[in-house]
């Protein structure tokens, strides 16, 4: 069993930056690839990025275009999402998830509760 707790969301202005964190409980953190997804009101959950178990590989959603960076610290059981040049359309609840190295939400076994990111224009 893995529990995931996100933090770092908030209200920012367009062009600002935020860093989201996701801390995992348990001793199996390195068993899983870690992904970030987001869901805006009235829209489907969208893949943001995934990082491999050892942090050596990652895959980003097309909309990211160099603005976001994922990293993980396996010693701290934590994955991070650095978001720069934020846009109003980035407004969503951001979820971290543990599972396979995949862009499909169905490939993830554990999910956090989400953290709200709101970007004002």
PDB file of C-alpha atoms in Angstrom:
ATOM      1  CA  UNK A   1       0.000   0.000   0.000  1.00  0.00           C
ATOM      2  CA  UNK A   2       1.295   3.430  -0.934  1.00  0.00           C
ATOM      3  CA  UNK A   3      -0.191   6.692   0.223  1.00  0.00           C
ATOM      4  CA  UNK A   4       0.567   9.833  -1.719  1.00  0.00           C
ATOM      5  CA  UNK A   5       0.214  13.372  -0.414  1.00  0.00           C
ATOM      6  CA  UNK A   6       0.585  16.354  -2.735  1.00  0.00           C
ATOM      7  CA  UNK A   7       1.430  19.867  -1.655  1.00  0.00           C
ATOM      8  CA  UNK A   8       2.543  23.150  -3.138  1.00  0.00           C
ATOM      9  CA  UNK A   9      -0.513  24.224  -5.059  1.00  0.00           C
ATOM     10  CA  UNK A  10      -1.944  27.699  -4.830  1.00  0.00           C
ATOM     11  CA  UNK A  11      -3.047  30.845  -6.599  1.00  0.00           C
ATOM     12  CA  UNK A  12      -0.485  32.527  -8.829  1.00  0.00           C
ATOM     13  CA  UNK A  13      -0.415  34.970 -11.699  1.00  0.00           C
ATOM     14  CA  UNK A  14       0.313  34.136 -15.311  1.00  0.00           C
ATOM     15  CA  UNK A  15       4.046  33.811 -15.859  1.00  0.00           C
ATOM     16  CA  UNK A  16       4.755  32.749 -12.276  1.00  0.00           C
ATOM     17  CA  UNK A  17       6.219  29.467 -11.100  1.00  0.00           C
ATOM     18  CA  UNK A  18       5.150  26.792  -8.646  1.00  0.00           C
ATOM     19  CA  UNK A  19       6.745  23.626  -7.386  1.00  0.00           C
ATOM     20  CA  UNK A  20       4.479  20.768  -6.464  1.00  0.00           C
ATOM     21  CA  UNK A  21       5.624  17.983  -4.189  1.00  0.00           C
ATOM     22  CA  UNK A  22       4.261  14.511  -3.693  1.00  0.00           C
ATOM     23  CA  UNK A  23       5.459  12.497  -0.735  1.00  0.00           C
ATOM     24  CA  UNK A  24       4.890   8.766  -0.632  1.00  0.00           C
ATOM     25  CA  UNK A  25       4.559   6.583   2.416  1.00  0.00           C
ATOM     26  CA  UNK A  26       5.945   3.097   2.645  1.00  0.00           C
ATOM     27  CA  UNK A  27       9.148   1.413   1.563  1.00  0.00           C
ATOM     28  CA  UNK A  28       8.163   0.631  -2.003  1.00  0.00           C
ATOM     29  CA  UNK A  29       8.551   4.072  -3.562  1.00  0.00           C
ATOM     30  CA  UNK A  30      11.276   2.928  -5.946  1.00  0.00           C
ATOM     31  CA  UNK A  31       9.035   0.129  -7.170  1.00  0.00           C
ATOM     32  CA  UNK A  32       6.927   2.608  -9.106  1.00  0.00           C
ATOM     33  CA  UNK A  33       7.207   5.109 -11.834  1.00  0.00           C
ATOM     34  CA  UNK A  34       5.645   8.370 -10.693  1.00  0.00           C
ATOM     35  CA  UNK A  35       3.323  10.459 -12.775  1.00  0.00           C
ATOM     36  CA  UNK A  36       1.507  13.756 -12.591  1.00  0.00           C
ATOM     37  CA  UNK A  37      -1.926  14.267 -14.058  1.00  0.00           C
ATOM     38  CA  UNK A  38      -4.278  17.209 -13.957  1.00  0.00           C
ATOM     39  CA  UNK A  39      -7.986  17.764 -14.253  1.00  0.00           C
ATOM     40  CA  UNK A  40      -9.683  21.053 -14.990  1.00  0.00           C
ATOM     41  CA  UNK A  41     -13.379  21.621 -14.262  1.00  0.00           C
ATOM     42  CA  UNK A  42     -15.545  19.929 -16.855  1.00  0.00           C
ATOM     43  CA  UNK A  43     -12.593  18.245 -18.538  1.00  0.00           C
ATOM     44  CA  UNK A  44     -11.096  14.779 -18.493  1.00  0.00           C
ATOM     45  CA  UNK A  45      -8.016  13.950 -16.493  1.00  0.00           C
ATOM     46  CA  UNK A  46      -4.934  14.829 -18.544  1.00  0.00           C
ATOM     47  CA  UNK A  47      -1.448  13.355 -18.492  1.00  0.00           C
ATOM     48  CA  UNK A  48       1.268  15.822 -17.535  1.00  0.00           C
ATOM     49  CA  UNK A  49       4.479  13.875 -17.056  1.00  0.00           C
ATOM     50  CA  UNK A  50       5.954  10.616 -15.781  1.00  0.00           C
ATOM     51  CA  UNK A  51       9.361   9.760 -14.360  1.00  0.00           C
ATOM     52  CA  UNK A  52      10.916   6.321 -14.212  1.00  0.00           C
ATOM     53  CA  UNK A  53      11.726   4.463 -11.022  1.00  0.00           C
ATOM     54  CA  UNK A  54      15.349   5.587 -10.937  1.00  0.00           C
ATOM     55  CA  UNK A  55      14.654   9.019 -12.369  1.00  0.00           C
ATOM     56  CA  UNK A  56      16.617   8.359 -15.523  1.00  0.00           C
ATOM     57  CA  UNK A  57      13.740   8.663 -17.977  1.00  0.00           C
ATOM     58  CA  UNK A  58      10.723  10.879 -18.304  1.00  0.00           C
ATOM     59  CA  UNK A  59       7.938  11.620 -20.723  1.00  0.00           C
ATOM     60  CA  UNK A  60       5.959  14.839 -20.961  1.00  0.00           C
ATOM     61  CA  UNK A  61       2.552  15.696 -22.272  1.00  0.00           C
ATOM     62  CA  UNK A  62       2.578  17.671 -25.503  1.00  0.00           C
ATOM     63  CA  UNK A  63       1.240  20.842 -23.922  1.00  0.00           C
ATOM     64  CA  UNK A  64       4.177  21.139 -21.494  1.00  0.00           C
ATOM     65  CA  UNK A  65       6.628  22.378 -24.148  1.00  0.00           C
ATOM     66  CA  UNK A  66       9.581  22.772 -21.819  1.00  0.00           C
ATOM     67  CA  UNK A  67       7.756  24.665 -19.099  1.00  0.00           C
ATOM     68  CA  UNK A  68       7.522  21.840 -16.542  1.00  0.00           C
ATOM     69  CA  UNK A  69      10.231  19.633 -15.053  1.00  0.00           C
ATOM     70  CA  UNK A  70       9.737  16.466 -13.063  1.00  0.00           C
ATOM     71  CA  UNK A  71      12.268  15.066 -10.620  1.00  0.00           C
ATOM     72  CA  UNK A  72      12.318  12.599  -7.784  1.00  0.00           C
ATOM     73  CA  UNK A  73      14.334  12.077  -4.626  1.00  0.00           C
ATOM     74  CA  UNK A  74      14.143   8.409  -3.753  1.00  0.00           C
ATOM     75  CA  UNK A  75      15.867   8.994  -0.421  1.00  0.00           C
ATOM     76  CA  UNK A  76      12.963  11.256   0.557  1.00  0.00           C
ATOM     77  CA  UNK A  77      10.210   9.255  -1.159  1.00  0.00           C
ATOM     78  CA  UNK A  78       9.224  12.437  -2.953  1.00  0.00           C
ATOM     79  CA  UNK A  79       8.532  13.472  -6.521  1.00  0.00           C
ATOM     80  CA  UNK A  80       8.477  17.088  -7.617  1.00  0.00           C
ATOM     81  CA  UNK A  81       6.901  19.028 -10.441  1.00  0.00           C
ATOM     82  CA  UNK A  82       8.498  22.374 -11.185  1.00  0.00           C
ATOM     83  CA  UNK A  83       6.121  24.482 -13.248  1.00  0.00           C
ATOM     84  CA  UNK A  84       7.360  27.662 -14.902  1.00  0.00           C
ATOM     85  CA  UNK A  85       5.709  30.238 -17.148  1.00  0.00           C
ATOM     86  CA  UNK A  86       2.303  29.231 -15.887  1.00  0.00           C
ATOM     87  CA  UNK A  87      -0.727  30.067 -17.989  1.00  0.00           C
ATOM     88  CA  UNK A  88      -4.399  30.415 -17.035  1.00  0.00           C
ATOM     89  CA  UNK A  89      -5.102  27.209 -18.951  1.00  0.00           C
ATOM     90  CA  UNK A  90      -2.843  25.369 -16.489  1.00  0.00           C
ATOM     91  CA  UNK A  91      -5.514  25.886 -13.847  1.00  0.00           C
ATOM     92  CA  UNK A  92      -6.535  22.448 -12.578  1.00  0.00           C
ATOM     93  CA  UNK A  93      -6.296  19.994  -9.744  1.00  0.00           C
ATOM     94  CA  UNK A  94      -2.947  18.255 -10.026  1.00  0.00           C
ATOM     95  CA  UNK A  95      -2.625  14.633  -8.955  1.00  0.00           C
ATOM     96  CA  UNK A  96       0.419  12.501  -8.459  1.00  0.00           C
ATOM     97  CA  UNK A  97       0.208   8.782  -9.040  1.00  0.00           C
ATOM     98  CA  UNK A  98       2.345   5.677  -8.646  1.00  0.00           C
ATOM     99  CA  UNK A  99       2.356   2.922 -11.214  1.00  0.00           C
ATOM    100  CA  UNK A 100       3.819   2.005 -14.571  1.00  0.00           C
ATOM    101  CA  UNK A 101       5.861   4.280 -16.834  1.00  0.00           C
ATOM    102  CA  UNK A 102       2.856   5.342 -18.863  1.00  0.00           C
ATOM    103  CA  UNK A 103       0.703   8.238 -20.010  1.00  0.00           C
ATOM    104  CA  UNK A 104      -2.486   6.305 -19.312  1.00  0.00           C
ATOM    105  CA  UNK A 105      -4.192   6.922 -16.011  1.00  0.00           C
ATOM    106  CA  UNK A 106      -5.367   3.301 -15.933  1.00  0.00           C
ATOM    107  CA  UNK A 107      -1.738   2.166 -15.548  1.00  0.00           C
ATOM    108  CA  UNK A 108      -1.420   3.838 -12.169  1.00  0.00           C
ATOM    109  CA  UNK A 109      -2.263   1.960  -9.012  1.00  0.00           C
ATOM    110  CA  UNK A 110      -2.133   4.669  -6.346  1.00  0.00           C
ATOM    111  CA  UNK A 111      -3.312   8.274  -6.431  1.00  0.00           C
ATOM    112  CA  UNK A 112      -2.969  11.283  -4.218  1.00  0.00           C
ATOM    113  CA  UNK A 113      -5.869  13.497  -3.222  1.00  0.00           C
ATOM    114  CA  UNK A 114      -4.803  16.316  -5.521  1.00  0.00           C
ATOM    115  CA  UNK A 115      -3.666  19.893  -5.068  1.00  0.00           C
ATOM    116  CA  UNK A 116      -5.344  22.894  -6.658  1.00  0.00           C
ATOM    117  CA  UNK A 117      -3.360  25.159  -8.956  1.00  0.00           C
ATOM    118  CA  UNK A 118      -5.051  28.356 -10.061  1.00  0.00           C
ATOM    119  CA  UNK A 119      -3.398  30.740 -12.494  1.00  0.00           C
ATOM    120  CA  UNK A 120      -4.930  34.168 -12.906  1.00  0.00           C
ATOM    121  CA  UNK A 121      -4.491  36.280 -16.013  1.00  0.00           C
TER     122      UNK A 121
END
